[in-house]
GROMACS .gro file of C-alpha atoms in nm:
model
  280
    1UNK     CA    1   3.838  -6.364  -7.568
    2UNK     CA    2   3.628  -6.131  -7.391
    3UNK     CA    3   3.704  -5.871  -7.110
    4UNK     CA    4   3.519  -5.709  -6.850
    5UNK     CA    5   3.510  -5.460  -6.586
    6UNK     CA    6   3.465  -5.606  -6.267
    7UNK     CA    7   3.307  -5.551  -5.898
    8UNK     CA    8   3.226  -5.764  -5.604
    9UNK     CA    9   2.894  -5.901  -5.429
   10UNK     CA   10   2.830  -6.059  -5.087
   11UNK     CA   11   2.740  -6.359  -5.130
   12UNK     CA   12   2.589  -6.390  -4.821
   13UNK     CA   13   2.311  -6.149  -4.936
   14UNK     CA   14   2.045  -6.377  -5.099
   15UNK     CA   15   1.721  -6.197  -5.040
   16UNK     CA   16   1.551  -6.174  -5.402
   17UNK     CA   17   1.473  -5.783  -5.376
   18UNK     CA   18   1.824  -5.719  -5.284
   19UNK     CA   19   2.008  -5.963  -5.519
   20UNK     CA   20   1.760  -5.781  -5.823
   21UNK     CA   21   1.856  -5.459  -5.726
   22UNK     CA   22   2.218  -5.529  -5.771
   23UNK     CA   23   2.141  -5.709  -6.094
   24UNK     CA   24   1.926  -5.416  -6.262
   25UNK     CA   25   2.196  -5.193  -6.244
   26UNK     CA   26   2.507  -5.410  -6.369
   27UNK     CA   27   2.622  -5.216  -6.642
   28UNK     CA   28   2.714  -5.341  -7.007
   29UNK     CA   29   3.024  -5.554  -7.033
   30UNK     CA   30   3.057  -5.576  -6.645
   31UNK     CA   31   3.098  -5.853  -6.381
   32UNK     CA   32   3.007  -5.892  -6.023
   33UNK     CA   33   3.206  -6.163  -5.834
   34UNK     CA   34   3.122  -6.326  -5.531
   35UNK     CA   35   3.350  -6.247  -5.240
   36UNK     CA   36   3.347  -6.314  -4.880
   37UNK     CA   37   3.600  -6.011  -4.823
   38UNK     CA   38   3.457  -5.712  -4.618
   39UNK     CA   39   3.828  -5.505  -4.649
   40UNK     CA   40   3.756  -5.319  -4.874
   41UNK     CA   41   4.100  -5.272  -5.008
   42UNK     CA   42   4.094  -5.643  -5.103
   43UNK     CA   43   3.781  -5.640  -5.228
   44UNK     CA   44   3.898  -5.402  -5.490
   45UNK     CA   45   4.173  -5.587  -5.582
   46UNK     CA   46   4.019  -5.737  -5.896
   47UNK     CA   47   3.998  -5.478  -6.180
   48UNK     CA   48   3.928  -5.695  -6.481
   49UNK     CA   49   3.809  -6.028  -6.613
   50UNK     CA   50   3.884  -6.200  -6.938
   51UNK     CA   51   3.671  -6.522  -7.051
   52UNK     CA   52   3.792  -6.751  -7.303
   53UNK     CA   53   3.547  -7.026  -7.413
   54UNK     CA   54   3.655  -7.404  -7.332
   55UNK     CA   55   3.436  -7.646  -7.481
   56UNK     CA   56   3.605  -7.934  -7.311
   57UNK     CA   57   3.407  -7.869  -7.006
   58UNK     CA   58   3.094  -7.969  -7.175
   59UNK     CA   59   3.182  -8.368  -7.139
   60UNK     CA   60   2.914  -8.532  -6.964
   61UNK     CA   61   2.634  -8.259  -6.986
   62UNK     CA   62   2.598  -8.207  -7.339
   63UNK     CA   63   2.237  -8.331  -7.366
   64UNK     CA   64   2.135  -8.093  -7.040
   65UNK     CA   65   2.258  -7.749  -7.157
   66UNK     CA   66   2.035  -7.477  -7.253
   67UNK     CA   67   2.261  -7.235  -7.415
   68UNK     CA   68   2.529  -7.238  -7.112
   69UNK     CA   69   2.854  -7.149  -7.205
   70UNK     CA   70   3.207  -7.289  -7.052
   71UNK     CA   71   3.473  -7.056  -7.002
   72UNK     CA   72   3.842  -7.005  -6.850
   73UNK     CA   73   3.815  -6.686  -6.645
   74UNK     CA   74   4.093  -6.481  -6.529
   75UNK     CA   75   4.064  -6.260  -6.254
   76UNK     CA   76   4.331  -5.950  -6.282
   77UNK     CA   77   4.379  -5.652  -6.095
   78UNK     CA   78   4.779  -5.525  -6.144
   79UNK     CA   79   4.874  -5.892  -6.229
   80UNK     CA   80   4.688  -6.222  -6.260
   81UNK     CA   81   4.516  -6.293  -5.922
   82UNK     CA   82   4.343  -6.610  -6.012
   83UNK     CA   83   4.178  -6.859  -6.268
   84UNK     CA   84   3.871  -6.990  -6.242
   85UNK     CA   85   3.685  -7.199  -6.467
   86UNK     CA   86   3.300  -7.114  -6.479
   87UNK     CA   87   2.986  -7.214  -6.669
   88UNK     CA   88   2.790  -6.888  -6.785
   89UNK     CA   89   2.428  -6.909  -6.833
   90UNK     CA   90   2.194  -6.661  -7.018
   91UNK     CA   91   1.883  -6.485  -6.900
   92UNK     CA   92   1.699  -6.304  -7.159
   93UNK     CA   93   1.565  -5.956  -7.019
   94UNK     CA   94   1.206  -6.044  -6.917
   95UNK     CA   95   1.305  -6.356  -6.752
   96UNK     CA   96   1.621  -6.176  -6.570
   97UNK     CA   97   1.426  -6.245  -6.237
   98UNK     CA   98   1.492  -6.604  -6.274
   99UNK     CA   99   1.865  -6.552  -6.233
  100UNK     CA  100   1.822  -6.379  -5.890
  101UNK     CA  101   1.572  -6.631  -5.783
  102UNK     CA  102   1.794  -6.896  -5.894
  103UNK     CA  103   2.095  -6.772  -5.681
  104UNK     CA  104   1.887  -6.698  -5.386
  105UNK     CA  105   1.759  -7.087  -5.397
  106UNK     CA  106   2.098  -7.229  -5.426
  107UNK     CA  107   2.198  -7.033  -5.160
  108UNK     CA  108   1.929  -7.171  -4.937
  109UNK     CA  109   1.982  -7.529  -5.037
  110UNK     CA  110   2.352  -7.520  -4.976
  111UNK     CA  111   2.286  -7.354  -4.646
  112UNK     CA  112   2.070  -7.670  -4.532
  113UNK     CA  113   2.342  -7.929  -4.590
  114UNK     CA  114   2.685  -7.772  -4.528
  115UNK     CA  115   2.863  -8.049  -4.550
  116UNK     CA  116   2.842  -8.087  -4.899
  117UNK     CA  117   2.769  -7.902  -5.215
  118UNK     CA  118   2.398  -7.949  -5.318
  119UNK     CA  119   2.371  -7.675  -5.647
  120UNK     CA  120   2.665  -7.552  -5.831
  121UNK     CA  121   2.873  -7.302  -5.632
  122UNK     CA  122   2.814  -6.926  -5.767
  123UNK     CA  123   3.108  -6.703  -5.896
  124UNK     CA  124   2.910  -6.424  -5.948
  125UNK     CA  125   2.682  -6.240  -6.245
  126UNK     CA  126   2.755  -6.116  -6.582
  127UNK     CA  127   2.586  -5.881  -6.824
  128UNK     CA  128   2.772  -5.899  -7.142
  129UNK     CA  129   2.793  -5.604  -7.442
  130UNK     CA  130   2.449  -5.688  -7.558
  131UNK     CA  131   2.302  -5.649  -7.224
  132UNK     CA  132   2.229  -5.999  -7.139
  133UNK     CA  133   2.219  -6.118  -6.793
  134UNK     CA  134   2.401  -6.442  -6.718
  135UNK     CA  135   2.471  -6.667  -6.404
  136UNK     CA  136   2.870  -6.739  -6.318
  137UNK     CA  137   2.844  -7.102  -6.154
  138UNK     CA  138   3.190  -7.246  -6.106
  139UNK     CA  139   3.251  -7.551  -6.326
  140UNK     CA  140   3.318  -7.880  -6.152
  141UNK     CA  141   3.489  -8.147  -6.320
  142UNK     CA  142   3.308  -8.460  -6.284
  143UNK     CA  143   2.961  -8.350  -6.267
  144UNK     CA  144   2.729  -8.536  -6.498
  145UNK     CA  145   2.392  -8.527  -6.584
  146UNK     CA  146   2.181  -8.824  -6.540
  147UNK     CA  147   2.030  -8.800  -6.908
  148UNK     CA  148   2.384  -8.877  -7.018
  149UNK     CA  149   2.358  -9.241  -6.838
  150UNK     CA  150   1.979  -9.301  -6.964
  151UNK     CA  151   1.999  -9.194  -7.318
  152UNK     CA  152   2.290  -9.399  -7.357
  153UNK     CA  153   2.288  -9.716  -7.614
  154UNK     CA  154   2.587  -9.845  -7.413
  155UNK     CA  155   2.437  -9.782  -7.041
  156UNK     CA  156   2.445 -10.068  -6.802
  157UNK     CA  157   2.160 -10.177  -6.565
  158UNK     CA  158   2.368 -10.053  -6.301
  159UNK     CA  159   2.404  -9.695  -6.458
  160UNK     CA  160   2.013  -9.675  -6.475
  161UNK     CA  161   2.009  -9.761  -6.094
  162UNK     CA  162   2.237  -9.488  -6.048
  163UNK     CA  163   2.031  -9.237  -6.269
  164UNK     CA  164   1.707  -9.328  -6.090
  165UNK     CA  165   1.830  -9.368  -5.745
  166UNK     CA  166   1.997  -9.041  -5.793
  167UNK     CA  167   1.696  -8.882  -5.893
  168UNK     CA  168   1.482  -9.004  -5.590
  169UNK     CA  169   1.752  -8.882  -5.362
  170UNK     CA  170   1.732  -8.531  -5.526
  171UNK     CA  171   1.379  -8.498  -5.475
  172UNK     CA  172   1.374  -8.652  -5.134
  173UNK     CA  173   1.620  -8.323  -5.021
  174UNK     CA  174   1.414  -8.096  -5.200
  175UNK     CA  175   1.085  -8.235  -5.093
  176UNK     CA  176   1.158  -8.356  -4.730
  177UNK     CA  177   1.433  -8.154  -4.615
  178UNK     CA  178   1.362  -7.830  -4.807
  179UNK     CA  179   0.996  -7.855  -4.836
  180UNK     CA  180   1.018  -7.691  -5.196
  181UNK     CA  181   0.914  -7.842  -5.527
  182UNK     CA  182   1.135  -7.852  -5.850
  183UNK     CA  183   0.916  -7.743  -6.137
  184UNK     CA  184   1.107  -7.900  -6.378
  185UNK     CA  185   1.250  -8.231  -6.244
  186UNK     CA  186   1.326  -8.375  -6.597
  187UNK     CA  187   1.626  -8.647  -6.612
  188UNK     CA  188   1.870  -8.342  -6.766
  189UNK     CA  189   1.807  -8.142  -6.453
  190UNK     CA  190   1.948  -8.402  -6.214
  191UNK     CA  191   2.329  -8.520  -6.184
  192UNK     CA  192   2.578  -8.661  -5.952
  193UNK     CA  193   2.925  -8.569  -5.855
  194UNK     CA  194   3.250  -8.734  -5.848
  195UNK     CA  195   3.160  -8.887  -5.541
  196UNK     CA  196   2.846  -9.035  -5.699
  197UNK     CA  197   2.614  -8.780  -5.463
  198UNK     CA  198   2.326  -8.624  -5.627
  199UNK     CA  199   2.363  -8.257  -5.741
  200UNK     CA  200   2.039  -8.039  -5.815
  201UNK     CA  201   2.048  -7.859  -6.146
  202UNK     CA  202   1.844  -7.563  -6.251
  203UNK     CA  203   1.647  -7.444  -5.946
  204UNK     CA  204   1.476  -7.138  -6.138
  205UNK     CA  205   1.142  -7.326  -6.071
  206UNK     CA  206   1.215  -7.458  -5.723
  207UNK     CA  207   0.972  -7.285  -5.501
  208UNK     CA  208   0.809  -7.365  -5.145
  209UNK     CA  209   0.465  -7.551  -5.154
  210UNK     CA  210   0.237  -7.727  -4.947
  211UNK     CA  211   0.004  -7.837  -5.214
  212UNK     CA  212   0.022  -8.218  -5.290
  213UNK     CA  213  -0.021  -8.214  -5.658
  214UNK     CA  214   0.313  -7.991  -5.698
  215UNK     CA  215   0.507  -8.274  -5.536
  216UNK     CA  216   0.317  -8.543  -5.763
  217UNK     CA  217   0.397  -8.302  -6.075
  218UNK     CA  218   0.784  -8.337  -5.994
  219UNK     CA  219   0.773  -8.735  -5.990
  220UNK     CA  220   0.553  -8.756  -6.319
  221UNK     CA  221   0.724  -8.491  -6.490
  222UNK     CA  222   1.034  -8.714  -6.439
  223UNK     CA  223   0.890  -9.032  -6.557
  224UNK     CA  224   0.763  -8.858  -6.863
  225UNK     CA  225   1.097  -8.737  -6.918
  226UNK     CA  226   1.227  -9.075  -6.929
  227UNK     CA  227   0.982  -9.144  -7.206
  228UNK     CA  228   1.129  -8.851  -7.416
  229UNK     CA  229   0.976  -8.858  -7.758
  230UNK     CA  230   1.307  -8.707  -7.890
  231UNK     CA  231   1.509  -9.046  -7.786
  232UNK     CA  232   1.481  -9.354  -7.937
  233UNK     CA  233   1.236  -9.634  -7.817
  234UNK     CA  234   1.577  -9.833  -7.721
  235UNK     CA  235   1.608  -9.580  -7.434
  236UNK     CA  236   1.268  -9.623  -7.261
  237UNK     CA  237   1.319  -9.762  -6.871
  238UNK     CA  238   1.082 -10.053  -6.785
  239UNK     CA  239   0.787  -9.982  -6.548
  240UNK     CA  240   0.956 -10.228  -6.334
  241UNK     CA  241   1.273 -10.031  -6.287
  242UNK     CA  242   1.086  -9.718  -6.250
  243UNK     CA  243   0.858  -9.878  -5.959
  244UNK     CA  244   1.148 -10.089  -5.789
  245UNK     CA  245   1.413  -9.800  -5.794
  246UNK     CA  246   1.301  -9.474  -5.826
  247UNK     CA  247   0.950  -9.468  -5.654
  248UNK     CA  248   1.030  -9.719  -5.429
  249UNK     CA  249   1.329  -9.543  -5.261
  250UNK     CA  250   1.107  -9.236  -5.253
  251UNK     CA  251   0.841  -9.400  -5.093
  252UNK     CA  252   1.039  -9.569  -4.805
  253UNK     CA  253   1.260  -9.260  -4.730
  254UNK     CA  254   0.966  -8.988  -4.765
  255UNK     CA  255   0.728  -9.159  -4.536
  256UNK     CA  256   0.981  -8.993  -4.253
  257UNK     CA  257   1.106  -8.668  -4.446
  258UNK     CA  258   0.787  -8.506  -4.599
  259UNK     CA  259   0.581  -8.218  -4.439
  260UNK     CA  260   0.381  -8.432  -4.192
  261UNK     CA  261   0.110  -8.184  -4.322
  262UNK     CA  262   0.069  -8.368  -4.660
  263UNK     CA  263   0.275  -8.663  -4.584
  264UNK     CA  264  -0.013  -8.913  -4.601
  265UNK     CA  265  -0.155  -8.753  -4.889
  266UNK     CA  266   0.173  -8.754  -5.116
  267UNK     CA  267   0.224  -9.127  -5.047
  268UNK     CA  268  -0.132  -9.224  -5.096
  269UNK     CA  269  -0.076  -9.059  -5.474
  270UNK     CA  270   0.240  -9.214  -5.516
  271UNK     CA  271   0.119  -9.563  -5.435
  272UNK     CA  272  -0.190  -9.508  -5.690
  273UNK     CA  273   0.082  -9.440  -5.930
  274UNK     CA  274   0.303  -9.737  -5.872
  275UNK     CA  275  -0.015  -9.955  -5.922
  276UNK     CA  276  -0.101  -9.808  -6.242
  277UNK     CA  277   0.251  -9.860  -6.371
  278UNK     CA  278   0.227 -10.189  -6.255
  279UNK     CA  279  -0.067 -10.272  -6.483
  280UNK     CA  280   0.096 -10.120  -6.808
   0.00000   0.00000   0.00000
């Protein structure tokens, strides 16, 4: 169990420069909790946070983890104020700006669709006793990364459909509604929630783009990820599934959602990709 001093941070502040100013000044052994409370008395109630690792939260996410730890967080003042299950993702010092960028992008994406959660909800930031910065996101039971379907020897055709359709829906939201590309769009970075709606994982490399090649790169990275050399051959996805589910879903919907200035170029590239896959 680890114990941290605590302060609060306004989650409505999403400008990268403001976020990094705050993150760079976090002392070691300290957590900054997101709080919507502007009442200074209420905001100052949390004085300590303790975290205790809980590996039971890893179920369904084993293959998508990048040094992420799961824990139960207890937020206290004079008494226990609340308990929160969380995921703690570390960022080495030279990549600390990615923590701020991930947060700012997450806030932006979730504001685009306020009816549902698009990315994991932030609970705050932590700097541990060694000085390593972490993002702290709320753990949600039932969110499953799609690589746990694709690279599963007991998968069914329906589960493959769910994984490929989820990937297409994720990209359609990013490319169409957000005008952004992911940059690292692999099966492990696609997920679905308990209602089987898509959830985007890891937005550290997401950015605005008007370059058609960036849009195609997301698509090609995902297809390459389906053929991960570290996975056994039995997990390969037939090209007709890739074309008939992932690319077909993307192409049909993207006709009306992609930025108009690059729409025809991107769709042309996707069509050529589908023809090439059909010939293999």
